[in-house]
Short mmCIF file of C-alpha atoms and ligand atoms in Angstrom, two decimals:
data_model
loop_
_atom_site.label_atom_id
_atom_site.label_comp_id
_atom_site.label_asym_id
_atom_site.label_seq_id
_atom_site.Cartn_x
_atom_site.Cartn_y
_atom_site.Cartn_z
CA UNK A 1 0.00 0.00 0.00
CA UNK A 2 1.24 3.60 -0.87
CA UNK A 3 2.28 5.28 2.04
CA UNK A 4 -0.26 8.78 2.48
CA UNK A 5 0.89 11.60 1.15
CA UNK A 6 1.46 14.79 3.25
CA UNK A 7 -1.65 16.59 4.45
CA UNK A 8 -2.93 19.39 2.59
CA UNK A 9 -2.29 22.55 5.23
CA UNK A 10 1.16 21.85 4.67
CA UNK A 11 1.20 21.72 0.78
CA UNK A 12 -0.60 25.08 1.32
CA UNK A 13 2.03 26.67 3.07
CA UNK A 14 4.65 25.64 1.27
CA UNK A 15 2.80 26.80 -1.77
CA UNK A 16 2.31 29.78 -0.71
CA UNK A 17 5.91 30.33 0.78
CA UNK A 18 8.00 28.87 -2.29
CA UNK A 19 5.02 29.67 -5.64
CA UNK A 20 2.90 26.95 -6.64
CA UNK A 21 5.47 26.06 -9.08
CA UNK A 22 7.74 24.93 -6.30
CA UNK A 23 5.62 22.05 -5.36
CA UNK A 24 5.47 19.15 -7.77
CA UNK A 25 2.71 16.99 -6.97
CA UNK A 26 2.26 15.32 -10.96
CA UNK A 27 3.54 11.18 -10.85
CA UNK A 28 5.39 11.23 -14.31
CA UNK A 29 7.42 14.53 -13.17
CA UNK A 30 7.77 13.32 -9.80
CA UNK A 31 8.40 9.56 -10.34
CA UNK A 32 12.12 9.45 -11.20
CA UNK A 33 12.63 11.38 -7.28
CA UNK A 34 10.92 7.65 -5.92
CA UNK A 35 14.08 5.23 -7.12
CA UNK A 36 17.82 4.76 -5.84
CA UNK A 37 20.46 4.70 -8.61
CA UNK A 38 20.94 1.13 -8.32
CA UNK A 39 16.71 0.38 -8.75
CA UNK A 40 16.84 -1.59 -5.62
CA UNK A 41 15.00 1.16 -3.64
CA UNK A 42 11.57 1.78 -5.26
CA UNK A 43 8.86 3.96 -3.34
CA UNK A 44 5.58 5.70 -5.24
CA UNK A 45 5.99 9.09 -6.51
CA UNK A 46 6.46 11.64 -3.84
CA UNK A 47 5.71 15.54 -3.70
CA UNK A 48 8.74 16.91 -4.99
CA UNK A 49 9.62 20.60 -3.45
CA UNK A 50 12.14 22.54 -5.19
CA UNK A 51 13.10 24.95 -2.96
CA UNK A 52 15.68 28.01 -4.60
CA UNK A 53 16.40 30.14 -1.66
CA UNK A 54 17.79 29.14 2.06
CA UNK A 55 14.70 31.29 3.27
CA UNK A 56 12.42 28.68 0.84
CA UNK A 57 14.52 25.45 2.72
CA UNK A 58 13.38 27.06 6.39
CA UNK A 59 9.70 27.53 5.26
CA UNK A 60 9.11 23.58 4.05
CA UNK A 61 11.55 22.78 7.57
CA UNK A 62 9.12 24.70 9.46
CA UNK A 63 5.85 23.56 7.84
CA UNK A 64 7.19 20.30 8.12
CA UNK A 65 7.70 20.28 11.73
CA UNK A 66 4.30 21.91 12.46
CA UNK A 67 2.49 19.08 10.35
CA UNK A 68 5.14 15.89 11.45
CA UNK A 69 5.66 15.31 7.80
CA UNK A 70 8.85 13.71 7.24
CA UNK A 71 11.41 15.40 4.59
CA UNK A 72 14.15 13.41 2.31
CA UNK A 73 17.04 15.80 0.80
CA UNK A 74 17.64 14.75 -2.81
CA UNK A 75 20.39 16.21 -4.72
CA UNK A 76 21.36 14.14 -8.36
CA UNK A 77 20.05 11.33 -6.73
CA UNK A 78 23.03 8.82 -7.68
CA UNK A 79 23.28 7.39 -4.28
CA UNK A 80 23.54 3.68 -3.95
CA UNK A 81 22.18 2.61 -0.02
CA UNK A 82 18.75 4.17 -0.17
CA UNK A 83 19.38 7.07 1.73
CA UNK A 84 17.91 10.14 -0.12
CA UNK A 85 14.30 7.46 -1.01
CA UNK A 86 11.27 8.28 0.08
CA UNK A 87 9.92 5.00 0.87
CA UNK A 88 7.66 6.28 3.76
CA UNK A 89 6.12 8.99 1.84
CA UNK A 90 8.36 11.42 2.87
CA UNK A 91 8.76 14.63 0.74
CA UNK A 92 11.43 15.05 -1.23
CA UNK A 93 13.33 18.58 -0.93
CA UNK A 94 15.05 19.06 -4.61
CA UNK A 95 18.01 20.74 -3.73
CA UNK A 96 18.97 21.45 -7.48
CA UNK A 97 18.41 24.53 -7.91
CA UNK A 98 20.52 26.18 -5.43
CA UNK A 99 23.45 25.27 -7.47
CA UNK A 100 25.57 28.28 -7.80
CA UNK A 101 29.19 28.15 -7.24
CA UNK A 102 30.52 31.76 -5.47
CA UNK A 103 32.75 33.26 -3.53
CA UNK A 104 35.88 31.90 -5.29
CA UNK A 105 39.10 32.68 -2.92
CA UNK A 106 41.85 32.61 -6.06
CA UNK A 107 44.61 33.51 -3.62
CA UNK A 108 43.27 31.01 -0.41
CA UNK A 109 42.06 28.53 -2.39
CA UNK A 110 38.43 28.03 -1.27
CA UNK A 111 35.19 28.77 -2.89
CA UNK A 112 31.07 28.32 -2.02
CA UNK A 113 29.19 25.59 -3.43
CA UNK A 114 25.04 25.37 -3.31
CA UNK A 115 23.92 22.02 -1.85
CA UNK A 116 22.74 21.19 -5.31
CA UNK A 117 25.80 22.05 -7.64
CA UNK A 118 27.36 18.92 -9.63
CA UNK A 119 30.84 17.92 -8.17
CA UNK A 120 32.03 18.62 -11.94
CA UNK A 121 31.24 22.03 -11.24
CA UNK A 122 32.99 22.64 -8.10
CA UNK A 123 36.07 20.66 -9.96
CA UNK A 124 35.55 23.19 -13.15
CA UNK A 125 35.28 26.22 -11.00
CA UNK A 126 38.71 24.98 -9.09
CA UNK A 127 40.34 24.50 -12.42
CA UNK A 128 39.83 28.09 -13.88
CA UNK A 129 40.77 29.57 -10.60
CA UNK A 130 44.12 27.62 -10.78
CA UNK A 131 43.23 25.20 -8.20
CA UNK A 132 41.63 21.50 -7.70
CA UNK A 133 39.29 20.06 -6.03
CA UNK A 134 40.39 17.11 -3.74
CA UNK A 135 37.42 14.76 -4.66
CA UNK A 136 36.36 13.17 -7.18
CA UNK A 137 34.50 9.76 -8.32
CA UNK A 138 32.58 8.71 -11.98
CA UNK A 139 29.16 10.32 -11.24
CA UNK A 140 30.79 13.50 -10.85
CA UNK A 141 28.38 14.82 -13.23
CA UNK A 142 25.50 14.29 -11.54
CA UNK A 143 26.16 13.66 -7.97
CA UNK A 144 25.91 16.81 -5.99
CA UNK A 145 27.89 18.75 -2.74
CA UNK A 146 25.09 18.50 -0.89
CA UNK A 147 24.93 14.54 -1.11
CA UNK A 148 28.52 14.76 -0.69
CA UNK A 149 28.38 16.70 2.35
CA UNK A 150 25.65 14.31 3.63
CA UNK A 151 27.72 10.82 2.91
CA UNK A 152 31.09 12.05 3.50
CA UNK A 153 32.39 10.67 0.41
CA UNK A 154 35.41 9.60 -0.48
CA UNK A 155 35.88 8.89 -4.39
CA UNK A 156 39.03 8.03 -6.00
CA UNK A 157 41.42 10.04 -4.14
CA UNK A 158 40.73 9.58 -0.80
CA UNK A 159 44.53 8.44 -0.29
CA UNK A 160 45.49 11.81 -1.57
CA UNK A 161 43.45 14.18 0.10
CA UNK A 162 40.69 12.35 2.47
CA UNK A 163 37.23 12.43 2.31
CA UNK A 164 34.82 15.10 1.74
CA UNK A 165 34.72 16.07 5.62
CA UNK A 166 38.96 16.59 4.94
CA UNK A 167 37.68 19.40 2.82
CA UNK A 168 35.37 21.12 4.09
CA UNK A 169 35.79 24.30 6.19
CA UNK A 170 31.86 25.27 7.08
CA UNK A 171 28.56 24.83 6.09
CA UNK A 172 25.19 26.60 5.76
CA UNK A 173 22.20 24.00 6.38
CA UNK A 174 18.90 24.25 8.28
CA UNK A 175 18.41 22.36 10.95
CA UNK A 176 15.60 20.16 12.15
CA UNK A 177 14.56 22.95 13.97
CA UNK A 178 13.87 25.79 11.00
CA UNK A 179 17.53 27.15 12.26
CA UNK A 180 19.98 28.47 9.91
CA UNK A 181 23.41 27.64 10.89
CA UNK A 182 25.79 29.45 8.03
CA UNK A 183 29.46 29.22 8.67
CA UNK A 184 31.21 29.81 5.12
CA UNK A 185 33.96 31.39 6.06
CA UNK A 186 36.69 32.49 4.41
CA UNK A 187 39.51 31.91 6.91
CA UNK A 188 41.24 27.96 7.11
CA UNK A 189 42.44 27.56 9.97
CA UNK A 190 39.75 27.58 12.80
CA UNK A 191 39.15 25.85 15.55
CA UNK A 192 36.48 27.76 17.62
CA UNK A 193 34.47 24.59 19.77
CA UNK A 194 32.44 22.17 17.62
CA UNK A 195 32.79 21.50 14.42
CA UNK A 196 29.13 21.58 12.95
CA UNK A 197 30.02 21.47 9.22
CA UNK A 198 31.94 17.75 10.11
CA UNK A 199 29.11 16.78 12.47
CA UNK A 200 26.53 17.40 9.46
CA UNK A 201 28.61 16.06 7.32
CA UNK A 202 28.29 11.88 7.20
CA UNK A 203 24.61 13.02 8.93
CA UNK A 204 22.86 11.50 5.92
CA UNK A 205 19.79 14.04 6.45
CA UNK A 206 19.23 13.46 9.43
CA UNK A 207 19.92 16.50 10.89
CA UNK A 208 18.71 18.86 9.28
CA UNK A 209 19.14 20.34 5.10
CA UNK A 210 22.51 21.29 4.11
CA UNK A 211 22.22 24.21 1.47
CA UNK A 212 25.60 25.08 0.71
CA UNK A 213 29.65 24.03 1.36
CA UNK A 214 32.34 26.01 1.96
CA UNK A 215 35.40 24.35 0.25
CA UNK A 216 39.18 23.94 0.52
CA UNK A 217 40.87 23.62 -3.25
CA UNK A 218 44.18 21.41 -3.49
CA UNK A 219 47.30 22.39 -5.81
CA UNK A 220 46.59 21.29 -9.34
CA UNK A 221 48.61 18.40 -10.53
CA UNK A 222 49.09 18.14 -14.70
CA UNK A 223 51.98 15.99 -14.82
CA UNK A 224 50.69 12.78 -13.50
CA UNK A 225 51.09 9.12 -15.10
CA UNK A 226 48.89 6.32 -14.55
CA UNK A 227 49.98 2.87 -14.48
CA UNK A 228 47.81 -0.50 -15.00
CA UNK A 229 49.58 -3.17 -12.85
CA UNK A 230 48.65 -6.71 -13.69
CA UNK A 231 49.29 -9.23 -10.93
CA UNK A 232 49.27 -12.98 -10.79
CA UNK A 233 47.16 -13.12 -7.66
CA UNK A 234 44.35 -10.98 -5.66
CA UNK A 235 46.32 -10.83 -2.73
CA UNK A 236 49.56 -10.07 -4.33
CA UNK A 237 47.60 -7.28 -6.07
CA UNK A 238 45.97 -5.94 -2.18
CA UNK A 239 49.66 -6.47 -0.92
CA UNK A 240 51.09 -4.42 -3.54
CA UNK A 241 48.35 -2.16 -3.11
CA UNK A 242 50.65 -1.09 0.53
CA UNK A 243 53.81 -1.66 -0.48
CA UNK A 244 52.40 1.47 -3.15
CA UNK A 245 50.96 3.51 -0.59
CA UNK A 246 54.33 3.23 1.47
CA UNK A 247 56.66 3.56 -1.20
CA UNK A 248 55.49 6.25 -3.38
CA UNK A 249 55.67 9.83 -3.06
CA UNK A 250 52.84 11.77 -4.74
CA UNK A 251 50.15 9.17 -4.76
CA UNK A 252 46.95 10.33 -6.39
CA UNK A 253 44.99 7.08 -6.47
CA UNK A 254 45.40 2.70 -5.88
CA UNK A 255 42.33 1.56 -7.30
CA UNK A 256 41.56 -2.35 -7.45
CA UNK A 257 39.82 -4.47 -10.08
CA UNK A 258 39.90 -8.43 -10.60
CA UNK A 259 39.48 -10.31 -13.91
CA UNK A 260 36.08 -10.80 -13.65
CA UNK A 261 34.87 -7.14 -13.39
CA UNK A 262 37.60 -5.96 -16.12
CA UNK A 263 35.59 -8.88 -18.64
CA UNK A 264 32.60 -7.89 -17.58
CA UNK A 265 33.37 -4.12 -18.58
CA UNK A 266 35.18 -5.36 -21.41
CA UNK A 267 32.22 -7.38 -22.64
CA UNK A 268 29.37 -4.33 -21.92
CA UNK A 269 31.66 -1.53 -23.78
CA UNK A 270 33.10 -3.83 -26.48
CA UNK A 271 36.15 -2.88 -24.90
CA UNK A 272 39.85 -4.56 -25.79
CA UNK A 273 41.39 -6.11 -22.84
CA UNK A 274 43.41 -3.52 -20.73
CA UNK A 275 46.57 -5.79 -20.83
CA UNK A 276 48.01 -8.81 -22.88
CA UNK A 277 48.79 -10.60 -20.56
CA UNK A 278 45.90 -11.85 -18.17
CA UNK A 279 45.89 -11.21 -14.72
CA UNK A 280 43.40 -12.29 -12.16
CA UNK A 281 43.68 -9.44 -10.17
CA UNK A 282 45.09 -5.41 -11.82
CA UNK A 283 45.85 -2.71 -9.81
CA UNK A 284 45.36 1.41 -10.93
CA UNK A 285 48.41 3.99 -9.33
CA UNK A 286 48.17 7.07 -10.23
CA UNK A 287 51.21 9.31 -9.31
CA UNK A 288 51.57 13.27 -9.46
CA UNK A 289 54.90 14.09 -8.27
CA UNK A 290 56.64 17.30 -9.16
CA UNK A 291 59.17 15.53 -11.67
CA UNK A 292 58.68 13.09 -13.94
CA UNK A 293 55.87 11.09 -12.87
CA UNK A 294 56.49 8.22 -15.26
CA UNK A 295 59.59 7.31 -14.11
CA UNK A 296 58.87 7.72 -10.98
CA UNK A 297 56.00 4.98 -11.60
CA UNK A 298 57.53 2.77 -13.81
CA UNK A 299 60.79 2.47 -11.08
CA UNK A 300 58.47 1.49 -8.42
CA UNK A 301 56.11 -0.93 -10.39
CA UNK A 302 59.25 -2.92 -11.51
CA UNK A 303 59.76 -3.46 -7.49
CA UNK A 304 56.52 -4.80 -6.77
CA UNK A 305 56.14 -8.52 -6.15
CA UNK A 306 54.20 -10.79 -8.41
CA UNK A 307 53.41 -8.64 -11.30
CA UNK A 308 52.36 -10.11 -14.30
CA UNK A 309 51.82 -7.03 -16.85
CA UNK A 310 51.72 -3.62 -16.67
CA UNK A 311 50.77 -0.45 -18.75
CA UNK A 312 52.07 2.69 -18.18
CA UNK A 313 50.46 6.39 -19.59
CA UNK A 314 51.90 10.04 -19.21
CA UNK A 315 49.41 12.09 -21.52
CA UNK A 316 46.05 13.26 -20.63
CA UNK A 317 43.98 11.12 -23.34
CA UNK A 318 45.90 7.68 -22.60
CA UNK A 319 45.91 8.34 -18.45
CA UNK A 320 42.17 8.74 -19.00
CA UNK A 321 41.78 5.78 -21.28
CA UNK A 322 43.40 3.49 -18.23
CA UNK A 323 41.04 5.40 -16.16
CA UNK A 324 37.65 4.38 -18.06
CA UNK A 325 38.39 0.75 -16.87
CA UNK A 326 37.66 1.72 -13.47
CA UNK A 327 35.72 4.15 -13.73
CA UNK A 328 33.09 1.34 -16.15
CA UNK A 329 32.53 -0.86 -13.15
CA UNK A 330 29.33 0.70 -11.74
CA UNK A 331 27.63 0.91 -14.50
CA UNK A 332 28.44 -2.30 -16.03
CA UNK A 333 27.45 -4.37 -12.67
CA UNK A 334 24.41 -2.46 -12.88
CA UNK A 335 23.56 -4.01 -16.77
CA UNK A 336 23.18 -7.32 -15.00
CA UNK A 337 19.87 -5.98 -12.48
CA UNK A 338 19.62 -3.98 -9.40
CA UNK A 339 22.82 -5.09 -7.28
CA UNK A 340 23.56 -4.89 -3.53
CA UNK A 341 26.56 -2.95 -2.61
CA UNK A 342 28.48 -3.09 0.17
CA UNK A 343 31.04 -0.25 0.88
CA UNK A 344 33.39 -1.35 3.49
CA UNK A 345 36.49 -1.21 5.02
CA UNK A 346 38.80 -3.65 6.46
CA UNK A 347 42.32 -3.13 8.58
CA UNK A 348 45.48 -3.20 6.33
CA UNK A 349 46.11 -6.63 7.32
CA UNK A 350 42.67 -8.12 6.55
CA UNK A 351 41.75 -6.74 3.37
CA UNK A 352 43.94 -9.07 1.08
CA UNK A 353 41.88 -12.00 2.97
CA UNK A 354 38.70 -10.20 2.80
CA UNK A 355 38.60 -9.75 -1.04
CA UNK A 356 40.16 -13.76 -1.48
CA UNK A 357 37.19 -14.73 0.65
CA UNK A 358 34.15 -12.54 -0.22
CA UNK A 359 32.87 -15.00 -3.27
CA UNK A 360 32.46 -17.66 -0.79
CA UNK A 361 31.25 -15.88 1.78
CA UNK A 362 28.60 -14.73 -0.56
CA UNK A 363 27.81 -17.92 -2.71
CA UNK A 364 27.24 -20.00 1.10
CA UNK A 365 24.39 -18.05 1.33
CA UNK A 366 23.15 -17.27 -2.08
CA UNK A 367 24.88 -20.01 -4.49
CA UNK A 368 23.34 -18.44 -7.71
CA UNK A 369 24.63 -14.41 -6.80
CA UNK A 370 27.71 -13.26 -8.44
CA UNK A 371 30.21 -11.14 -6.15
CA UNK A 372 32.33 -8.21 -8.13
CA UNK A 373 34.52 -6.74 -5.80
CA UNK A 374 36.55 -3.66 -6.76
CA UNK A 375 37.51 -0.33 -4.76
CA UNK A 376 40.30 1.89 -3.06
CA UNK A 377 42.65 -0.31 -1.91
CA UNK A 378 45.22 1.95 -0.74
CA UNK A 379 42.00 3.04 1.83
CA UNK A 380 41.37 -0.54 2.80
CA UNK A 381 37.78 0.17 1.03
CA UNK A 382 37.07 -2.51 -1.32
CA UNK A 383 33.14 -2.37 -2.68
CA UNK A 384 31.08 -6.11 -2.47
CA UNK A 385 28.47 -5.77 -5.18
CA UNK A 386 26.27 -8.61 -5.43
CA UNK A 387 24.00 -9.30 -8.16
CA UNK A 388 21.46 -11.76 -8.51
CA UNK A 389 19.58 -11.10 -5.62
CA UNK A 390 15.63 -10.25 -4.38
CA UNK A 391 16.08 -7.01 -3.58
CA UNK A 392 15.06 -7.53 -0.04
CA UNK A 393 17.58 -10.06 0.51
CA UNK A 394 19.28 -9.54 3.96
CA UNK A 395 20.94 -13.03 4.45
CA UNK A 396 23.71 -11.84 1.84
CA UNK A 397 24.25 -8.51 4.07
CA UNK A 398 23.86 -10.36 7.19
CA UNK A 399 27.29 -12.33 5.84
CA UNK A 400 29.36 -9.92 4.42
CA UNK A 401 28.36 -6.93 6.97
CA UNK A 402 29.40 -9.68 9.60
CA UNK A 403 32.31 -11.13 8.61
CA UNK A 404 33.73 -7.55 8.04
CA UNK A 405 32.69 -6.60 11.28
CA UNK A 406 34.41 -9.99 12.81
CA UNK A 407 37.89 -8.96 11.09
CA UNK A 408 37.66 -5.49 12.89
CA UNK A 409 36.46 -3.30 9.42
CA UNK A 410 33.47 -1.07 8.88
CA UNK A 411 30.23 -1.86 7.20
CA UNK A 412 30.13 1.83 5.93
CA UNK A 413 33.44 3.44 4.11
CA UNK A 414 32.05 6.76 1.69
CA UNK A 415 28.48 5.75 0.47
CA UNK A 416 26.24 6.09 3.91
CA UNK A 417 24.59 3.50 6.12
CA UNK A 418 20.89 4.74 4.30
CA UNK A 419 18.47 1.82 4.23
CA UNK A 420 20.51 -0.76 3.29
CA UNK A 421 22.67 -1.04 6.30
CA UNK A 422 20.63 0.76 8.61
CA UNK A 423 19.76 -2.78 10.62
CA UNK A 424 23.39 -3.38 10.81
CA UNK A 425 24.66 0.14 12.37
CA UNK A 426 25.45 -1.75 15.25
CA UNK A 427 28.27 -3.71 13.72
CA UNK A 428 30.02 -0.74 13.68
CA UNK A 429 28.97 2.00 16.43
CA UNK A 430 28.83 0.99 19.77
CA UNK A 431 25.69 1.12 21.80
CA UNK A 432 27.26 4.29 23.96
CA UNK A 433 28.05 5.56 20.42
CA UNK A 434 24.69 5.18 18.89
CA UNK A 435 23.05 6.75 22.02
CA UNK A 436 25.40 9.88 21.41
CA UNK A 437 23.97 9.83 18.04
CA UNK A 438 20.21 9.91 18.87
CA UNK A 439 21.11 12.68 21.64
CA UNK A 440 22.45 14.74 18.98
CA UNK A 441 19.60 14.16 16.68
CA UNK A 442 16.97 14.52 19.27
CA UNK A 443 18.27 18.44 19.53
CA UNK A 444 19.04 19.20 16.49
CA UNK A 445 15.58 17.59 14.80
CA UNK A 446 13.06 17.29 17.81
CA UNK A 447 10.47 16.86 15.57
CA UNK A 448 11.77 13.86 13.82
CA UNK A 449 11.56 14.96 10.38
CA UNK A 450 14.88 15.00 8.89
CA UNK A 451 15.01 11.93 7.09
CA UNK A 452 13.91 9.58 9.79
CA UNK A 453 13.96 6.30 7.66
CA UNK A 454 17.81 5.84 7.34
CA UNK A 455 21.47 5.50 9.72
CA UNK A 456 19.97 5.63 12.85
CA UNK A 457 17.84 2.06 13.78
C1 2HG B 1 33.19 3.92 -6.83
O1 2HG B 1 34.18 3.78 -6.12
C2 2HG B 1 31.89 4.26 -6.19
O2 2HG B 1 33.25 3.85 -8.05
C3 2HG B 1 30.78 3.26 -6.53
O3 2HG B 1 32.03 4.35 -4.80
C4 2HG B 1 31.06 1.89 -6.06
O4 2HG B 1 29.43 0.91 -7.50
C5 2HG B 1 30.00 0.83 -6.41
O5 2HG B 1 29.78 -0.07 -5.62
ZN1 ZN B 2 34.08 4.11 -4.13
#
C-alpha cells in the first residue's frame, strides 16, 4: 500500500511560501525522485519541493515540523544505499536549484558551493581559478555537494586528500529545527568549539538540510602518469596495493579491479582487454609528483612482487583511457539488475583475505549471486556488489556486513549506512556511540523529520 501523502495545510504553506510552481505533486514529473540509482530502492511518486532560496529550505523545515511530515534531501540522486528514497512517503526537498558556485578565494584557495551544484562544477570552477578540487569519483556529473556533504564521500582520491569532511571548512544548512546555521567562512584555519560542518557532514539528512559548502581547493597536478599493474594473484595485487601507498611519493589514487569485473566491462563496452597478458587481479596507481611522474611509476612498479603485466600512460587522453576501466565498473554491474553494494572497510592486514574470501562468503548463502569486488585499496575500502539477488535479501548482508565486522572493518566506508545497512549500524557503532547519536539528533531535529527512515535504527 502507498504510504499517504502529506496533508494538505502543509502543501498550502509551502505553496504559498515557495510559488505553486515549487511544489510538484504530478507522478510522471515526480516519479524518477521515488528510485535509488541502483533500482533496488523503489517507493511511489512523492511531492517533490524545489526549494531556490535558504529562506524557501526554512519555510518547508518549518511547515514540516508543524504538520510531522517527514522530509528526504535529494540532490542528483546517484546514491547507492537508499538514503535520499522516500519509501515512507516522505517529501522530497530538490536541492537542485541552489546550485551556484561563489565566492571563489583565487589567492586562499576556497570557494562556495550550493547544496545542489554537480561535483564537476565545483572541480571546473577549481580549475579556472588555478586550483583543484580534492574529490572526485565517476558520477561527478550528476552527484551533488550537498549529497557529498551528507555521505562524506570519499571517491578516487581519498589516499590523496581524504574524504569530503577533509575538505570542508563550514557549512550553511537548516536544521531540524527551521535554524539556519551558516558558517562559510573564508579563513582555514579555525578551531572555535564544535565542528558543525563535520558533524553534518556523514549526517545522511538526518539533521537537518545542508544548502551550501564552503570548500578547501588542493594544488593542481598536470603531470601525472597512470599505471595498470597486472598481478598474478588478488592478494599479491591488495599487498602491492601497501607496499604502493608506502613507497610512493605523490600518490593520487590505488584503485583495485579483478578479472572478472575488467571482462565484464570489457564485454558491456566492447572494450579490448586492458593488458596482454591476463591477470586475475590489476591494480590502478596514479602518481603526481613534481618531476617526472612516469619514471617515478615505472621504477616502483618494476619493485613490486608478483606482477604479471603492466601499462604505463603520461598524456592526458591515454591516463584517461586506463582510467575508463575503473571508472566502467558501476555501470556495467548495474547491466546485470539492481545489485547490492556493500562499501566497506577492512584493517590493512585483513583486506587481502577479505577480497580472497568474499565469493564464498557470498555464494554459502546465495549459491546463484555473483560477487564483483573492486575499490580503493590503498584506503582498505574494497566495494562487495552482489548481483542476482531479491532485492530484499538480507541473508547476503547479514554475511558480508558480519564477517567484516568480525575482522575489525566497517560496514560503511564513503556511500552512507541509508536503508541498506541501517539494521546493521550496530556492527560498527557501539551502543554508547549510537546513544550519542540519537542525543544529537533529538536536539538538532526534535520533531523527527529530517530523514527519519535511514542510519539511525
Ligand atoms: C566507486 O568507487 C563508487 O566507483 C561506486 O564508490 C562503487 O558501485 C559501487 O559499488
Ligand atoms: Zn568508491
Amino acid at each position: 500500500m502507498a504510504a499517504p501523502g502529506p496533508p494538505p495545510p502543509f502543501l498550502a504553506e509551502v505553496r504559498a511560501a515557495l510559488g505553486p510552481h515549487r511544489v510538484v505533486t504530478d507522478p510522471a514529473r515526480t516519479a524518477s525522485h521515488a528510485v535509488d540509482w541502483t533500482g533496488r530502492f523503489r517507493a511511489s511518486p512523492p511531492v517533490v519541493v524545489r526549494p531556490a532560496t535558504v529562506d524557501d529550505v526554512v519555510a518547508v523545515v518549518v511547515a514540516a515540523g508543524a504538520h510531522g511530515v517527514a522530509l528526504v534531501p535529494q540532490g542528483g540522486n546517484t546514491g547507492l544505499v537508499g538514503g535520499a528514497t522516500p519509501l515512507d512517503g516522505e517529501v522530497v526537498v530538490d536541492l537542485r536549484p541552489l546550485h551556484e558556485v561563489r565566492d571563489v578565494d583565487e589567492l586562499g584557495g576556497q570557494l562556495t558551493a550550493g547544496a545542489g551544484a554537480p561535483i564537476a562544477a565545483v572541480q571546473e570552477a577549481a580549475r579556472r581559478a588555478g586550483w583543484a578540487y580534492g574529490v572526485d569519483w565517476a558520477a561527478r556529473d550528476t552527484a551533488t555537494v550537498g549529497g557529498s556533504v551528507g555521505t562524506d564521500a570519499g571517491g578516487l582520491r581519498f589516499v590523496r586528500h581524504g574524504s569530503t569532511r577533509r575538505q570542508l571548512l563550514g557549512v550553511e544548512a537548516v536544521l531540524g529545527t527551521g535554524e539556519v546555521i551558516s558558517h562559510l567562512a573564508r579563513v582555514e584555519k579555525d578551531n572555535t568549539g564544535y565542528d558543525l560542518g563535520g558533524l553534518l557532514c556523514g549526517s545522511e539528512g538526518t539533521l537537518g538540510v545542508v544548502t551550501a559548502a564552503r570548500l578547501r581547493l588542493v594544488p593542481p597536478r598536470p603531470d601525472a602518469a597512470v599505471a595498470l599493474v597486472g598481478f598474478a594473484s588478488v592478494a599479491a595485487a591488495v599487498d602491492a596495493a601497501w607496499a604502493v601507498r608506502r613507497g610512493i611519493g605523490g600518490l593520487e589514487a590505488v584503485e583495485l579491479m579483478t578479472a572478472a569485473g575488467l571482462e565484464l566491462v570489457c564485454t558491456v563496452r566492447s572494450w579490448p582487454a586492458p593488458l596482454p597478458t591476463p591477470a586475475p587481479a590489476v591494480l590502478l596507481v596514479e602518481v603526481a609528483s613534481a618531476a617526472d611522474p612516469g619514471s617515478v611509476l615505472a621504477e616502483a612498479v618494476a619493485g613490486l612482487d608478483g606482477v604479471v603485466d603492466a601499462a604505463v600512460a603520461t598524456d592526458g587522453p591515454r591516463r584517461a583511457g586506463l582510467w575508463r576501466y575503473r571508472e566502467a565498473h558501476t555501470d556495467a554491474i548495474a547491466t546485470l539488475g539492481a545489485p547490492h553494494k556493500f562499501d566497506v572497510t577492512l584493517p590493512a592486514t585483513e583486506l587481502a583475505g577479505f577480497v580472497v574470501d568474499a565469493p564464498g562468503i557470498v555464494a554459502a548463502v546465495a549459491p546463484r549471486a555473483r560477487t564483483w569486488c573492486f575499490g580503493h585499496a590503498a584506503d582498505g575500502n574494497v566495494h562487495v556488489n552482489v548481483t542476482g539477488l531479491a532485492a530484499d535479501d538480507e541473508v547476503v548482508a547479514e554475511a558480508v556486513l558480519g564477517a567484516v565486522a568480525e575482522r575489525g572493518g566497517s560496514i560503511s566506508a564513503e556511500h552512507g549506512i541509508g536503508r541498506a545497512k541501517r539494521r546493521w549500524v550496530h556492527l560498527a557503532r557501539t551502543p554508547a556511540e549510537l546513544a550519542a547519536m540519537r542525543a544529537v539528533k533529538g536536539a538538532l531535529d526534535p520533531h523527527g523529520i529530517c530523514n527519519p527512515g535511514v542510519l539511525l535504527p
